[in-house]
Amino acid sequence: MAEAHRILLLGGTNDSRELAERLAERDGIEVITSLAGRTEHPLAIPGSLRIGGFGGVEALTRYLAEEHIDLLVDATHPFAERISDNAAAACCRSGTPRLVLSRPPWQAVAGDHWITVADAKAAARALAGRARRVFLSVGRQELEAFEALTDIWFLVRMIDAPRGDLPLRNYEVVLGRGPFEANGERALLLLHGIQALVAKNSGGEATYAKIAVARELGLPVVMIERPVCRKAETATSVDDALSWIAARL
Ligand SMILES: NC(=O)c1ccc[n+]([C@@H]2O[C@H](COP(=O)([O-])OP(=O)(O)OC[C@H]3O[C@@H](n4cnc5c(N)ncnc54)[C@H](OP(=O)(O)O)[C@@H]3O)[C@@H](O)[C@H]2O)c1
């Protein structure tokens, strides 16, 4: 019997899990999903799973060779820049075909009140004087950017409870893992008297409900735009990614 084709799937997103599920139905393909290890209890994913950083570009290049990886699909979050850069460099060195699976960014529609900014520091500057109660929908790593805003109360959503204090003066943590739907998001924003949101332009549907509810409630959204895209073959849906994989195996 022919050996299975081996795909390294860089994950940590709903799309990567869905792609692993769809590929598991196919014969002759072995999928290894790689997670950074940021969440304590990741949801179950079919196929093999490896957790933790590779140790940089050289180590990832070695991994691709040692594990006989035929294709790499980078389905990480659009804001996970470092791993995507490393994957691009490692695939270039090893000649491994690479696909980036990334949903298109959200676009503002009529009724949205977005203040578009480049990064978390600019988001903090945009918030000053605009609102007293803010839903901060960013990762743990970005919270430091908001620490000087001591007159704002923040609602922070996380998957795992933080182990220590967050670098904010006034805040409450709400635990939750997407996808989120509009009724829950509306109730959350109203319950906490939220006056503005900070969000990353992730694209996709799993976390869009808060943006739609902000529009409905007339709340401003400080929207952090994505880092600049580098050249890569890109799929914008799981179906597109499956076609790309099928064409190469
Ligand atoms: N950034 C976000 O807003 C966001 C949102 C939702 C989900 N996520 C997911 O969370 C994970 C970490 O995101 P990040 O923004 O912290 O990443 P990052 O800044 O791009 O990566 C930092 C380091 O973490 C390791 N790493 C990241 N993703 C990995 C993966 N899938 N498998 C193995 N190692 C990985 C790599 O370590 P080495 O250099 O040692 O290999 C990388 O250099 C990603 O899987 C991403 O899809 C991120």
XYZ file of C-alpha atoms and ligand atoms in Angstrom:
297
model
C 0.000 0.000 0.000
C 1.261 3.526 -0.838
C 2.488 5.561 2.111
C 0.115 8.226 3.398
C 0.787 11.875 2.532
C 1.702 13.813 5.643
C 0.302 17.300 6.246
C 1.488 19.604 9.012
C -1.448 21.808 9.982
C -0.482 24.842 12.056
C -3.599 25.386 14.109
C -5.190 27.222 17.005
C -8.294 28.344 15.082
C -11.800 26.999 14.393
C -10.886 26.685 10.711
C -7.851 24.526 11.453
C -9.972 22.174 13.544
C -12.619 21.982 10.819
C -9.959 21.289 8.171
C -8.475 18.492 10.328
C -11.968 17.012 10.711
C -12.621 17.131 6.960
C -9.192 15.663 6.104
C -9.727 12.832 8.607
C -12.487 11.527 6.321
C -9.992 11.050 3.462
C -7.845 7.985 2.830
C -4.105 8.281 2.311
C -3.652 11.487 4.333
C -2.143 11.830 7.789
C -2.661 15.164 9.505
C -0.486 16.420 12.333
C -2.043 19.472 13.966
C 0.390 21.725 15.785
C -0.749 23.981 18.631
C 1.304 26.542 20.527
C -0.073 25.322 23.866
C -1.759 28.586 24.865
C -5.038 27.017 26.069
C -5.057 24.521 28.916
C -7.679 22.175 27.467
C -7.814 22.394 23.668
C -10.894 20.905 22.001
C -10.461 17.403 20.555
C -8.976 17.316 17.025
C -8.811 14.182 14.831
C -5.398 12.993 13.625
C -2.133 13.487 15.501
C -1.496 16.432 17.749
C 1.776 18.063 18.788
C 1.864 20.912 21.278
C 4.448 23.652 21.893
C 6.790 25.817 19.844
C 9.225 24.170 17.428
C 12.101 26.387 18.540
C 12.402 28.765 15.586
C 12.954 28.515 11.836
C 15.850 26.051 11.862
C 14.072 23.668 14.193
C 10.888 23.849 12.135
C 12.892 23.190 8.949
C 14.401 20.127 10.647
C 10.980 18.992 11.805
C 9.620 19.151 8.243
C 12.446 16.884 7.031
C 12.521 14.457 9.955
C 8.745 14.012 9.948
C 8.601 13.678 6.126
C 6.036 16.440 5.798
C 4.652 16.714 2.245
C 2.559 19.882 2.685
C 2.217 22.573 5.322
C -1.053 24.399 5.870
C -0.756 27.518 7.995
C -4.232 27.913 9.467
C -3.089 29.990 12.437
C -4.888 33.168 13.462
C -4.109 36.147 11.175
C -2.495 37.942 14.136
C -0.101 35.053 14.873
C 2.701 36.660 12.863
C 5.776 34.978 14.251
C 4.790 31.373 13.567
C 3.568 32.328 10.080
C 6.891 34.040 9.301
C 8.759 31.005 10.618
C 6.630 28.650 8.535
C 7.225 30.746 5.411
C 10.992 30.696 5.962
C 11.150 26.985 6.846
C 9.051 25.971 3.813
C 11.237 28.133 1.586
C 14.371 26.397 2.880
C 12.964 22.894 2.618
C 10.913 23.365 -0.576
C 7.744 22.241 1.227
C 4.557 23.547 -0.437
C 2.722 25.913 1.919
C -0.828 27.175 1.958
C -2.106 29.958 4.216
C -5.732 29.446 5.232
C -7.086 32.807 6.300
C -10.594 34.230 6.254
C -10.947 37.624 4.593
C -10.989 40.473 7.126
C -14.332 41.961 8.189
C -15.401 45.087 6.310
C -17.326 47.919 7.964
C -20.935 48.186 6.770
C -23.524 50.973 7.089
C -24.214 51.684 10.753
C -20.793 50.528 11.976
C -18.779 53.048 13.923
C -15.228 51.718 13.626
C -12.077 53.499 14.636
C -9.458 51.597 12.669
C -5.992 51.340 14.216
C -2.767 49.492 13.457
C -2.024 47.786 16.766
C -2.920 47.491 20.447
C -0.951 50.616 21.474
C -2.832 52.688 18.911
C -6.081 51.133 20.169
C -5.286 52.319 23.701
C -4.608 55.841 22.410
C -7.904 55.798 20.485
C -9.856 54.790 23.619
C -8.625 57.579 25.872
C -11.520 59.936 26.652
C -13.962 57.955 24.486
C -15.553 55.543 26.975
C -15.465 54.538 30.660
C -16.573 50.897 30.272
C -14.894 48.910 27.524
C -15.083 45.317 26.275
C -11.489 44.405 25.512
C -11.499 41.501 23.075
C -7.758 41.026 22.603
C -5.253 38.392 23.701
C -3.426 38.213 27.032
C -0.204 39.459 25.342
C -1.836 42.717 24.221
C -3.293 43.771 27.592
C -0.157 45.675 28.693
C -0.903 48.261 26.012
C -3.984 49.340 28.031
C -2.439 49.491 31.499
C -2.087 53.288 31.588
C -5.854 53.713 31.092
C -6.579 53.653 34.808
C -9.891 55.532 34.546
C -11.454 52.889 32.274
C -13.152 49.719 33.528
C -12.450 46.752 31.232
C -14.356 43.566 30.574
C -11.790 41.000 29.394
C -12.799 37.667 27.843
C -10.422 34.718 28.087
C -10.576 30.965 27.460
C -8.713 30.028 30.664
C -8.879 31.874 33.972
C -5.711 33.994 34.381
C -3.211 32.639 36.905
C -2.366 36.048 38.306
C -3.527 39.658 38.137
C -3.904 41.227 34.720
C -1.940 44.426 33.988
C -5.077 46.599 34.280
C -6.360 48.625 37.239
C -10.129 48.071 36.900
C -11.378 44.969 35.197
C -13.477 41.856 35.297
C -12.723 38.604 33.486
C -15.414 36.622 31.721
C -14.515 33.120 30.568
C -15.643 31.891 27.156
C -14.546 30.067 24.029
C -16.032 30.958 20.631
C -18.035 30.665 18.516
C -20.268 33.305 20.134
C -23.783 34.213 19.058
C -25.608 37.525 19.048
C -28.016 36.970 21.956
C -25.214 36.103 24.348
C -23.031 38.981 23.143
C -25.900 41.490 23.444
C -26.693 40.310 26.980
C -23.012 40.563 27.962
C -22.566 44.099 26.622
C -25.825 45.343 28.182
C -25.227 43.637 31.542
C -21.868 45.378 31.896
C -22.954 48.754 30.510
C -20.297 48.566 27.799
C -19.737 51.841 25.915
C -17.035 50.770 23.429
C -15.271 47.638 22.192
C -11.719 46.862 21.183
C -11.414 43.983 18.709
C -8.895 42.475 16.311
C -10.040 42.141 12.711
C -10.019 38.340 12.773
C -12.530 37.755 9.962
C -14.842 34.739 9.899
C -18.085 34.171 11.712
C -17.035 32.696 15.048
C -16.357 36.057 16.720
C -18.309 38.430 14.473
C -21.469 38.563 16.641
C -19.983 41.202 18.981
C -19.327 43.458 15.984
C -22.902 43.080 14.720
C -24.283 43.722 18.223
C -22.082 46.819 18.620
C -23.596 48.155 15.378
C -27.097 47.390 16.638
C -26.425 49.165 19.954
C -24.647 52.105 18.290
C -21.349 51.416 20.093
C -17.954 52.386 18.691
C -15.486 49.594 17.908
C -11.767 50.269 17.987
C -10.755 47.772 15.300
C -7.157 46.583 15.214
C -6.257 45.891 11.599
C -4.290 42.832 10.567
C -0.555 42.848 10.164
C 0.494 43.338 6.533
C 0.147 40.107 4.523
C 3.205 38.530 3.013
C 3.099 36.762 -0.326
C 1.731 33.239 -0.082
C -0.715 30.913 -1.693
C -3.908 31.633 0.205
C -7.247 29.940 0.738
C -10.128 31.869 2.252
C -12.284 28.905 3.249
C -11.885 25.301 4.377
C -13.329 24.157 0.997
C -10.645 26.139 -0.892
C -7.956 24.599 1.316
C -9.255 21.081 0.590
C -9.070 21.773 -3.168
C -5.488 23.053 -2.868
C -4.474 19.941 -0.903
C -6.195 17.593 -3.374
C -4.388 19.252 -6.297
C -0.993 18.623 -4.710
C -1.291 15.030 -3.505
N -2.674 36.038 18.071
C -3.989 35.911 18.179
O -4.745 36.902 18.215
C -4.613 34.542 18.244
C -6.006 34.432 18.354
C -6.599 33.159 18.370
C -5.795 32.026 18.293
N -4.437 32.169 18.198
C -3.611 30.944 18.093
O -2.755 30.903 19.214
C -1.479 30.382 18.851
C -0.385 31.347 19.307
O -0.617 32.612 18.712
P 0.449 33.792 18.894
O -0.131 35.010 18.264
O 0.922 33.820 20.302
O 1.628 33.215 17.957
P 2.987 33.910 17.443
O 3.251 35.153 18.202
O 2.940 33.967 15.969
O 4.043 32.775 17.799
C 4.934 32.844 18.901
C 5.636 31.500 18.997
O 4.724 30.505 19.471
C 4.955 29.274 18.790
N 3.730 28.934 18.043
C 2.698 29.754 17.675
N 1.735 29.069 17.061
C 2.151 27.782 17.023
C 1.581 26.588 16.519
N 0.360 26.560 15.938
N 2.305 25.424 16.661
C 3.517 25.441 17.264
N 4.089 26.541 17.766
C 3.427 27.687 17.648
C 6.162 29.481 17.896
O 7.283 29.121 18.688
P 8.661 28.586 18.043
O 9.310 29.777 17.403
O 9.385 28.045 19.221
O 8.307 27.526 17.027
C 6.138 30.983 17.663
O 7.381 31.531 17.328
C -1.510 30.143 17.336
O -1.667 28.760 17.119
C -2.718 30.933 16.860
O -3.365 30.313 15.752
C -3.835 33.403 18.172
